[in-house]
mmCIF file of C-alpha atoms in Angstrom:
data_model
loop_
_atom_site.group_PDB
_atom_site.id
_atom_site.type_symbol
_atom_site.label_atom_id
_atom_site.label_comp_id
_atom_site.label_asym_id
_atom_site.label_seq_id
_atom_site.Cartn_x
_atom_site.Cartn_y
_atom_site.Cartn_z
ATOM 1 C CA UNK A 1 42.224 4.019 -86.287
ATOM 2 C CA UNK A 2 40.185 5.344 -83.326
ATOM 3 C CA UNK A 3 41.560 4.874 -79.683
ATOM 4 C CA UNK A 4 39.340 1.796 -78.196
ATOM 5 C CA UNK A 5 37.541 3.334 -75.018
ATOM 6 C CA UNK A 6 37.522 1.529 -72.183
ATOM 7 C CA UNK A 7 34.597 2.096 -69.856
ATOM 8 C CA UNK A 8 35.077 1.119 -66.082
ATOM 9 C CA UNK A 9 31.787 0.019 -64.274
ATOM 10 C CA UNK A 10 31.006 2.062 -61.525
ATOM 11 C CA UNK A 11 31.591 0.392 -58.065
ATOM 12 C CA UNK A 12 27.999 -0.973 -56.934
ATOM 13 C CA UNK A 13 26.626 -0.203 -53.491
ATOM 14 C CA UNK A 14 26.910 -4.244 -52.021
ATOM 15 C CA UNK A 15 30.749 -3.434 -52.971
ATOM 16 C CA UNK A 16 30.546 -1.364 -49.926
ATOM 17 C CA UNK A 17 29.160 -3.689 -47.591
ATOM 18 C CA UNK A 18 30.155 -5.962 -45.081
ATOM 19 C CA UNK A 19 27.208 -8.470 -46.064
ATOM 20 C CA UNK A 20 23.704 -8.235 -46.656
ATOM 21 C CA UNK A 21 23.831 -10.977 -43.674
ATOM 22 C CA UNK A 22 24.642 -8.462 -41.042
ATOM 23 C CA UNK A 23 23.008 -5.376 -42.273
ATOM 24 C CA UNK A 24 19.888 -4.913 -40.481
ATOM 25 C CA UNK A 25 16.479 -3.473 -42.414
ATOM 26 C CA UNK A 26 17.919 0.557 -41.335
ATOM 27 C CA UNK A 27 21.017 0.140 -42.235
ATOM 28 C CA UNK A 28 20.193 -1.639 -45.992
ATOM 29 C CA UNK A 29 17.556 1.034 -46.748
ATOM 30 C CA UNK A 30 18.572 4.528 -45.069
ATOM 31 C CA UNK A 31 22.289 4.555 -43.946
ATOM 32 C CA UNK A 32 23.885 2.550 -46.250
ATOM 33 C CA UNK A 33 22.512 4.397 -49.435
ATOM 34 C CA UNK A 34 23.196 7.445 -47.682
ATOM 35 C CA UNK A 35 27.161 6.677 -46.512
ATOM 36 C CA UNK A 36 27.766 4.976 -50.183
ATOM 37 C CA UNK A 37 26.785 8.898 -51.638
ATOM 38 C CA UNK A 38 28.464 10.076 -48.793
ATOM 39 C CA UNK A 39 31.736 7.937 -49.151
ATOM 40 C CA UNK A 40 31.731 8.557 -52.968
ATOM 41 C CA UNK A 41 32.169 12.254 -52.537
ATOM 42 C CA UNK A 42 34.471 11.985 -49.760
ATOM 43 C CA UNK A 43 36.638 10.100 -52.186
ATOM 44 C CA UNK A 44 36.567 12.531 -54.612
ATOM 45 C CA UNK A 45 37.857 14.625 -51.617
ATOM 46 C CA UNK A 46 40.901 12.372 -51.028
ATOM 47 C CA UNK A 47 39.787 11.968 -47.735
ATOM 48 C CA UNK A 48 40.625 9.398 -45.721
ATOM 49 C CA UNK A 49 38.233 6.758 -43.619
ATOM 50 C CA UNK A 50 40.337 8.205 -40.423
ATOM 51 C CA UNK A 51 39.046 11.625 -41.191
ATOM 52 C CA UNK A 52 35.666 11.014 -41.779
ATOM 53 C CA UNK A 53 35.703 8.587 -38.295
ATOM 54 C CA UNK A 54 36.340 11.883 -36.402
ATOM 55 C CA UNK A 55 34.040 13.868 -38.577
ATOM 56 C CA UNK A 56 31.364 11.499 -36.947
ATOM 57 C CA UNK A 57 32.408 11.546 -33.689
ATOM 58 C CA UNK A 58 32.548 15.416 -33.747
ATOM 59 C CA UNK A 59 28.784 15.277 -34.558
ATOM 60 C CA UNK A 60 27.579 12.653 -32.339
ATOM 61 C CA UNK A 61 29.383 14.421 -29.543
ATOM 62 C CA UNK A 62 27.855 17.378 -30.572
ATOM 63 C CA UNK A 63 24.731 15.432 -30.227
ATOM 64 C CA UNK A 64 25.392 14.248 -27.080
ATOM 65 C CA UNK A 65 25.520 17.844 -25.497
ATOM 66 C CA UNK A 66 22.445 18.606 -27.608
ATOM 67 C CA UNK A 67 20.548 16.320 -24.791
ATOM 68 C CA UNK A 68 21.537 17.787 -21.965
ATOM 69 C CA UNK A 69 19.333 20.327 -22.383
ATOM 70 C CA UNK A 70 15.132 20.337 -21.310
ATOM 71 C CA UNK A 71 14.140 21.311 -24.680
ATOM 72 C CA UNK A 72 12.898 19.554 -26.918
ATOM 73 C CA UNK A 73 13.366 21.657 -29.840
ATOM 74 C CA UNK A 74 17.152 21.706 -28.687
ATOM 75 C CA UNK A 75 17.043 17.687 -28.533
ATOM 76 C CA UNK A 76 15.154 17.151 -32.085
ATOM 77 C CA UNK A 77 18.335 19.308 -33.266
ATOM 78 C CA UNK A 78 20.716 17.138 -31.438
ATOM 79 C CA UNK A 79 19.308 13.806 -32.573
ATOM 80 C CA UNK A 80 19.582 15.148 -36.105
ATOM 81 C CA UNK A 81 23.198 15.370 -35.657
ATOM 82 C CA UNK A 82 23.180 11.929 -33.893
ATOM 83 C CA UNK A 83 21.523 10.845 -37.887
ATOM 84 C CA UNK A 84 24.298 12.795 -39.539
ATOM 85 C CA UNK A 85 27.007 11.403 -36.826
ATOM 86 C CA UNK A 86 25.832 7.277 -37.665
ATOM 87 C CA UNK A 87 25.232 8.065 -41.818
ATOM 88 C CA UNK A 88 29.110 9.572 -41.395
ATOM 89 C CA UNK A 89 29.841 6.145 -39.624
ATOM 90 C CA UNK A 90 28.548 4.220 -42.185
ATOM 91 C CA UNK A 91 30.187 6.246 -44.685
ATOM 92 C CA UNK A 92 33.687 5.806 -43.123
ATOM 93 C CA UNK A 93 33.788 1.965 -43.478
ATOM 94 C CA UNK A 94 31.768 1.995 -46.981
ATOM 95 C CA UNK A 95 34.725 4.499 -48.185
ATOM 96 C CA UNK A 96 37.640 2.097 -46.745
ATOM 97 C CA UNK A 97 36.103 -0.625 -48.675
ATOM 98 C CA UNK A 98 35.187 1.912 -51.958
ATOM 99 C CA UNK A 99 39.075 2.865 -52.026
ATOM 100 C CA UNK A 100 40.831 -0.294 -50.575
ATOM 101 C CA UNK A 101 42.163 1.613 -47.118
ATOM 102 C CA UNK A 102 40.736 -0.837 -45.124
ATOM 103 C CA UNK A 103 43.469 -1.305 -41.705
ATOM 104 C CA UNK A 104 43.459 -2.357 -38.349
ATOM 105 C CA UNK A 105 44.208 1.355 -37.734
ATOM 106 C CA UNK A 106 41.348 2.646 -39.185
ATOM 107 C CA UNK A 107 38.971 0.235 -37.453
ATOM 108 C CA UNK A 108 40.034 1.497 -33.912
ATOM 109 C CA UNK A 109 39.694 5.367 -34.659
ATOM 110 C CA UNK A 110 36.080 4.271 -35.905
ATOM 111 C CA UNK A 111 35.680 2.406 -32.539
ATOM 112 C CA UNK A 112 37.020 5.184 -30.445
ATOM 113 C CA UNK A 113 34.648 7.688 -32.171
ATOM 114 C CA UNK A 114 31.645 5.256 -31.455
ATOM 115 C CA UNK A 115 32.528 5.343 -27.762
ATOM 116 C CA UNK A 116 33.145 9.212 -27.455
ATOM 117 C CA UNK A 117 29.542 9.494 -29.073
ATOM 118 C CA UNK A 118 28.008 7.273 -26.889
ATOM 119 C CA UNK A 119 30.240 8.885 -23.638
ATOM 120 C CA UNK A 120 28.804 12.098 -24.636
ATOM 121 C CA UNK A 121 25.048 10.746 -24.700
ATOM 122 C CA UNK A 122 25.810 9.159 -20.883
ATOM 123 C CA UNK A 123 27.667 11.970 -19.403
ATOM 124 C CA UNK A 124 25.423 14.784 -20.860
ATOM 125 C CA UNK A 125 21.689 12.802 -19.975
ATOM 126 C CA UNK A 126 22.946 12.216 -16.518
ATOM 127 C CA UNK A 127 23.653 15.557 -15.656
ATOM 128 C CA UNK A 128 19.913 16.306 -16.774
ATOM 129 C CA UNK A 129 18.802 13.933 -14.632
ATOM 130 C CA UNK A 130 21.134 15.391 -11.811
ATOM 131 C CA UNK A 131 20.403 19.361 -12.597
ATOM 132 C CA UNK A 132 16.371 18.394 -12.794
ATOM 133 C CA UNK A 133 16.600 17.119 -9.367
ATOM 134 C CA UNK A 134 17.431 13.297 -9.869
ATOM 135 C CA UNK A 135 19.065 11.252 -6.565
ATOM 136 C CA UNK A 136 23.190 11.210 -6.906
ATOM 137 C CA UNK A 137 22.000 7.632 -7.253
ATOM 138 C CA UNK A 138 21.506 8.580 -10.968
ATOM 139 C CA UNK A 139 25.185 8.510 -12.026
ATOM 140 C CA UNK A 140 25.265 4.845 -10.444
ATOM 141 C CA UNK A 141 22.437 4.222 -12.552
ATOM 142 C CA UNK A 142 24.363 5.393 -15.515
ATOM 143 C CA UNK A 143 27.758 3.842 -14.980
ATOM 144 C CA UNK A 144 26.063 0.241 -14.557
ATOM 145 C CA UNK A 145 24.385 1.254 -18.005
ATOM 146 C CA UNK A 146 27.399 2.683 -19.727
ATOM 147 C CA UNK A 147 28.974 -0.372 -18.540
ATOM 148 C CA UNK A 148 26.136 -2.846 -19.586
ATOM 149 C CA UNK A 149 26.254 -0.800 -23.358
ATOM 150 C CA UNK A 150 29.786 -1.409 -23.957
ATOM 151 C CA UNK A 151 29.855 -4.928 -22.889
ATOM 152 C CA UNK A 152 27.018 -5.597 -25.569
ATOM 153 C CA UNK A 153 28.154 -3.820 -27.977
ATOM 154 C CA UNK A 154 31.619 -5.848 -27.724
ATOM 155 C CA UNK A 155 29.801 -8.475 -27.991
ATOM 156 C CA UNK A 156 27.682 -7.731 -30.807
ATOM 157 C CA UNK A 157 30.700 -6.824 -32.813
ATOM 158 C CA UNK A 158 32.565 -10.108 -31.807
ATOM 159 C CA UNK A 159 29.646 -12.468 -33.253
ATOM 160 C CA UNK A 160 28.880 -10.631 -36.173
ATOM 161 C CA UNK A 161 32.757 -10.483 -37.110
ATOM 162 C CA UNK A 162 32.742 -14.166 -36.493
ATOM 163 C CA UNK A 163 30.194 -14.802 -38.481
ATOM 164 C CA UNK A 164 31.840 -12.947 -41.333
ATOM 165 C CA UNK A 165 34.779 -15.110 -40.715
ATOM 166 C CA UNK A 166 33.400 -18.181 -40.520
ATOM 167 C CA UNK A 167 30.267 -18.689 -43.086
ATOM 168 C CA UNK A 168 32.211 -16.546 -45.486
ATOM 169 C CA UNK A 169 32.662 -12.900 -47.161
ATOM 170 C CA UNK A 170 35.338 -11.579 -44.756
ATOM 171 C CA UNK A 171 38.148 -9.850 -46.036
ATOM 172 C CA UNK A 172 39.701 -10.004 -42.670
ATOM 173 C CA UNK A 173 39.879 -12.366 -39.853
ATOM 174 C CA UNK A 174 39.505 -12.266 -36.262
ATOM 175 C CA UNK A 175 42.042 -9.995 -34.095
ATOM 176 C CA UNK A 176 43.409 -12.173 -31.647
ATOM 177 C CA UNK A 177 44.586 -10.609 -28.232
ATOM 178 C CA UNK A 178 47.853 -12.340 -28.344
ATOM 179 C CA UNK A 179 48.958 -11.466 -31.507
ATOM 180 C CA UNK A 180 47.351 -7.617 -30.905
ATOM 181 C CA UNK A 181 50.046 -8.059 -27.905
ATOM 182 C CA UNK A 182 52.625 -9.127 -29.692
ATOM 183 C CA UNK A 183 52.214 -5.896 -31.891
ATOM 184 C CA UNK A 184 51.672 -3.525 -28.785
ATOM 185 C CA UNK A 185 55.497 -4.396 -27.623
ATOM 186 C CA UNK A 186 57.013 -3.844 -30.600
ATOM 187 C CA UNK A 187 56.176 -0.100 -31.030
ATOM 188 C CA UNK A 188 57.471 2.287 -28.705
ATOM 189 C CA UNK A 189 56.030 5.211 -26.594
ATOM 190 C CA UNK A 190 58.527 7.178 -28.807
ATOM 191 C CA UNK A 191 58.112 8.648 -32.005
ATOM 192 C CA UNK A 192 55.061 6.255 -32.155
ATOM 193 C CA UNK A 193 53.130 6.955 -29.211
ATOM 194 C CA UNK A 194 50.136 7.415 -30.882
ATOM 195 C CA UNK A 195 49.599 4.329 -32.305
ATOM 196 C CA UNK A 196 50.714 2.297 -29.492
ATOM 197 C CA UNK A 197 47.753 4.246 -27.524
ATOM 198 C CA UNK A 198 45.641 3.380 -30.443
ATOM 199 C CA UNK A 199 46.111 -0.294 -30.405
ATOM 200 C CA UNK A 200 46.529 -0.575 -25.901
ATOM 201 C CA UNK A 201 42.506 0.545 -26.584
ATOM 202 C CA UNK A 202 41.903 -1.922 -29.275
ATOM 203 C CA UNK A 203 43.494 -4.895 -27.393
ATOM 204 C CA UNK A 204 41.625 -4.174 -24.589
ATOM 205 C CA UNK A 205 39.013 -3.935 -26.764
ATOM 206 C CA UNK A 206 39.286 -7.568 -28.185
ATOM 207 C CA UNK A 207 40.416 -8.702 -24.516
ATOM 208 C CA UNK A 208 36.701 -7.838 -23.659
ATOM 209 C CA UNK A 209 35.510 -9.834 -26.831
ATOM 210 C CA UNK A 210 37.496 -12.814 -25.732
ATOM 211 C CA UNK A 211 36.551 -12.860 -21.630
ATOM 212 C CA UNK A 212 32.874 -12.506 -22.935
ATOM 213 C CA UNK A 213 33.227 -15.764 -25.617
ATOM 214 C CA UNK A 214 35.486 -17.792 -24.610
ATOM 215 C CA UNK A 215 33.560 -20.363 -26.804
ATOM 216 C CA UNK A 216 34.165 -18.577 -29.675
ATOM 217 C CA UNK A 217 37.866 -17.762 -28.830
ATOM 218 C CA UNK A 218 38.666 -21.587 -28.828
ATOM 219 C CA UNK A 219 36.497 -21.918 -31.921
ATOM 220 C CA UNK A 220 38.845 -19.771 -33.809
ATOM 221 C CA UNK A 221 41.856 -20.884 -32.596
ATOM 222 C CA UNK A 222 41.050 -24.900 -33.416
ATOM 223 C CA UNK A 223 40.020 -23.558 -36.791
ATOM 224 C CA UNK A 224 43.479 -21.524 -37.219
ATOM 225 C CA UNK A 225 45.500 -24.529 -35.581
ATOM 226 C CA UNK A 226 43.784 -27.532 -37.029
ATOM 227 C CA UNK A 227 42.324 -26.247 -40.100
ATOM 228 C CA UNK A 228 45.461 -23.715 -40.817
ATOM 229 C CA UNK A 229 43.248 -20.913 -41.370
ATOM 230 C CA UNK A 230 41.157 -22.193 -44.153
ATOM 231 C CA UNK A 231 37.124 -22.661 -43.258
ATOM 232 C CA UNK A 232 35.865 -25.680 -45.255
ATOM 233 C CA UNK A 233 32.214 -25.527 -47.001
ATOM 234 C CA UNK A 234 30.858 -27.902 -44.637
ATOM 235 C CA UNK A 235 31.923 -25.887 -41.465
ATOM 236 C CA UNK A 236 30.691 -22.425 -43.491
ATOM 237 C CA UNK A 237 27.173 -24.064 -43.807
ATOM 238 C CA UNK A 238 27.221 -25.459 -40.098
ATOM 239 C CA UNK A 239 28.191 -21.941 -38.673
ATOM 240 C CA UNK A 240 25.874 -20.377 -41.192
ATOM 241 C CA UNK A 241 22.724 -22.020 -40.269
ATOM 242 C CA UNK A 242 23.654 -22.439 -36.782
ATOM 243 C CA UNK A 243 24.539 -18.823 -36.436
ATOM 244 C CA UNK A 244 22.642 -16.953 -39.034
ATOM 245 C CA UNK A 245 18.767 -16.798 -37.465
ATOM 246 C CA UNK A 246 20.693 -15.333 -34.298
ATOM 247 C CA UNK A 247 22.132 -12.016 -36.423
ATOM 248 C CA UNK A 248 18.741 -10.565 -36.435
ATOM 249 C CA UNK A 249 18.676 -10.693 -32.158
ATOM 250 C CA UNK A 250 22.107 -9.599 -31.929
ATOM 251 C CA UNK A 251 20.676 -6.040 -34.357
ATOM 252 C CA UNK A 252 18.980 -4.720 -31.410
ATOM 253 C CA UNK A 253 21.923 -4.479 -29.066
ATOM 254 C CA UNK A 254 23.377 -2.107 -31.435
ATOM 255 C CA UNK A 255 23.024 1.532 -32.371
ATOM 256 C CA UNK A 256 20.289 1.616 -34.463
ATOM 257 C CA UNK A 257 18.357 0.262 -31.557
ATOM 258 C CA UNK A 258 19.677 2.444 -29.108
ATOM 259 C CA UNK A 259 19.214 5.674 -30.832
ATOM 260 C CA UNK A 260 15.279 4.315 -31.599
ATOM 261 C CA UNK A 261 14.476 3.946 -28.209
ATOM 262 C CA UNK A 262 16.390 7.276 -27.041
ATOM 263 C CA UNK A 263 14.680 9.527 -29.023
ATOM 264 C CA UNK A 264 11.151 8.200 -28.365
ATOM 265 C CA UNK A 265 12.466 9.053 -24.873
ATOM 266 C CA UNK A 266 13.743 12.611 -25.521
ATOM 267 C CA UNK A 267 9.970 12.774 -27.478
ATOM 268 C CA UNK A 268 8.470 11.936 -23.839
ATOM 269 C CA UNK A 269 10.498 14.014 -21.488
ATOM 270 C CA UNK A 270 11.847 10.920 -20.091
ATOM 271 C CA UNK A 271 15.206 10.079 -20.797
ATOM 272 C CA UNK A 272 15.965 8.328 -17.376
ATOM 273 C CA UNK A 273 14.037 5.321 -18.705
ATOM 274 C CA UNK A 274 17.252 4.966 -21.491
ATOM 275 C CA UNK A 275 19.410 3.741 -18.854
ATOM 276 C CA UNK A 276 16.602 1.404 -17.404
ATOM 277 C CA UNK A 277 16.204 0.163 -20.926
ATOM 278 C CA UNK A 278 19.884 -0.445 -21.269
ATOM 279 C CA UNK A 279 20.127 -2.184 -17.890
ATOM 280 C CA UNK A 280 16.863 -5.081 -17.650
ATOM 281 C CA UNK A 281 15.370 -5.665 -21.211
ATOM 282 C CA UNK A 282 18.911 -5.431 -23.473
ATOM 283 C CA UNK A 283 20.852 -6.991 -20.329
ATOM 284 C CA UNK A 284 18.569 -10.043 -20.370
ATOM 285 C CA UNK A 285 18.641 -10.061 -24.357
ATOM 286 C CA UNK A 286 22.109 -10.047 -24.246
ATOM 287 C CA UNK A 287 22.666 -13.399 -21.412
ATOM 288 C CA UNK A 288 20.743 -15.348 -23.636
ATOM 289 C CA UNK A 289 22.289 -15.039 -26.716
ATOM 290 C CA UNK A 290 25.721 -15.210 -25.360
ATOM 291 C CA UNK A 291 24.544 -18.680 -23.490
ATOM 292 C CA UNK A 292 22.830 -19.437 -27.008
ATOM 293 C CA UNK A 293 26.060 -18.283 -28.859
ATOM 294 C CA UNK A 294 28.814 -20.152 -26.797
ATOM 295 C CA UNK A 295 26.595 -23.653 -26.795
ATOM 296 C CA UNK A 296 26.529 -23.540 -30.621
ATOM 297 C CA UNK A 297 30.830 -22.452 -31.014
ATOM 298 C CA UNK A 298 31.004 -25.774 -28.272
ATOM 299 C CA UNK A 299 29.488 -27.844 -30.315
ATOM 300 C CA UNK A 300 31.162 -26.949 -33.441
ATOM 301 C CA UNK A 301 34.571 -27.057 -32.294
ATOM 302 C CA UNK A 302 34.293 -30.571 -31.150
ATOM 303 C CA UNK A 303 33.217 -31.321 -34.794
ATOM 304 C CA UNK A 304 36.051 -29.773 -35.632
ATOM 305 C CA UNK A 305 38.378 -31.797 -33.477
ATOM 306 C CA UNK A 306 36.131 -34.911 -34.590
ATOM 307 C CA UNK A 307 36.714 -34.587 -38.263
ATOM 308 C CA UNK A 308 40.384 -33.882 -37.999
ATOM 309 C CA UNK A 309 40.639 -37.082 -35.734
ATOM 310 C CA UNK A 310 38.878 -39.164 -38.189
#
């Protein structure tokens, strides 16, 4: 009698998402199809979602230098790397999910990459600006930017992390600073040094997230205190609709966005105007929704507190 065959179904590309919910119109129809390829060979590779983290921030570093210079056929090469860099950061996550490696550890090399990328772009325009004859008042200029840029993009992450949490599809749920503290004194500057580094950066990290949504913060720990940890249907469909028109707003404070409006820039000669860009139109983009964002996690914590009193 013939062996019966058994034929696996290949893993589907939404197996590699986060949700369709958070993926903005770039991401669902050019980076994600490219990092699911991408992350499907790397597997084959036995590579790990570490590796490929650093792959990316090799490139958009190199990509970063690429802009220093006042040509553009040196910056069109420069923000094709800065393509390769984000399809290889897509591609790191999709593979953690493809494979099951999905950690804590991995998700803070993959933020550490996205801020020596972005360093790079900072460090490298402003000394055009400087070299081509800019006031010294340019690196002031770029620090309140750099500043403004990470502060958004903490942000950013925060919400859309909470919104996986809370309406549903998360795998994971929200690092709290005191338990990320709790971790950080029990490793030792020893034989572990490295990934006590690794997660003082990632609680400072979330200890941004927190100081910026406090709202939210309290949110999550009523839900974990009162509701033990489990989200209910009725508070998934409150947070969803309450939450969910906001996603699209909270897309254009991160890279996609960014990298848009930065090589139009590098297309015009005038890269300056990035840091202006990043300093009065995302800036004022970015009050409002946190006002917007911490109003709504308000209200929905008292009907938290309501319905458990009841």
């Amino acid at each position: 009698m013939p062996a019966q065959v058994v034929h696996t179904a290949a893993p589907k590309i939404e197996s590699t998402f986060k949700a369709r919910e958070v993926e903005g119109i770039l991401d669902l129809h050019f980076y994600r199809p490219i990092g699911f390829r991408l992350a499907g060979l790397f597997a084959q590779l036995k590579m790990t979602p570490a590796a490929v983290s650093l792959l990316a921030g090799t490139f958009g570093v190199m990509a970063g230098h690429l802009y220093f210079y006042r040509n553009l056929g040196i910056n069109i090469a420069g923000m094709v790397l800065h393509v390769c860099a984000n399809a290889l950061d897509n591609a790191d996550g999709q593979l953690a999910r493809l494979t099951h490696q999905e950690s804590r550890k991995g998700r803070i090399i993959d933020s550490v990459a996205d801020h020596l990328v972005f360093a790079s772009v900072y460090i490298h325009l402003t000394l055009r600006c400087a070299f081509a004859g800019a006031s010294p008042a340019i690196w002031l200029l770029a620090l309140g930017a750099a500043i403004s840029h990470a502060l958004q993009g903490a942000a950013a992450d925060y919400y859309r992390t909470a919104f996986l949490y809370f309406a549903g599809g998360a795998r994971n749920g929200i690092d709290s600073s005191s338990a990320l503290r709790s971790d950080y004194r029990k490793l030792s500057w020893g034989p572990r040094a490295w990934d006590k580094l690794l997660l003082a950066l990632y609680l400072n990290f979330t200890l941004q997230q927190e100081m910026l949504a406090p709202g939210l913060k309290k949110l999550r720990e009523t839900a974990n205190t009162v509701l033990h940890g489990q989200i209910p249907g009725w508070l998934k469909q409150r947070y969803r609709d309450a939450a969910g028109h906001m996603l699209k707003w909270w897309r254009l404070l991160m890279t996609n966005t960014r990298m848009l409006v930065l090589f139009l820039l590098l297309f015009l000669g005038q890269p300056i105007y990035y840091f202006w860009f990043e300093l009065i139109p995302l800036n004022l983009l970015f009050v409002y929704l946190i006002a917007r964002q911490e109003k709504m996690a308000e209200s929905l914590e008292q009907l938290v507190m309501a319905r458990h009193s009841t």
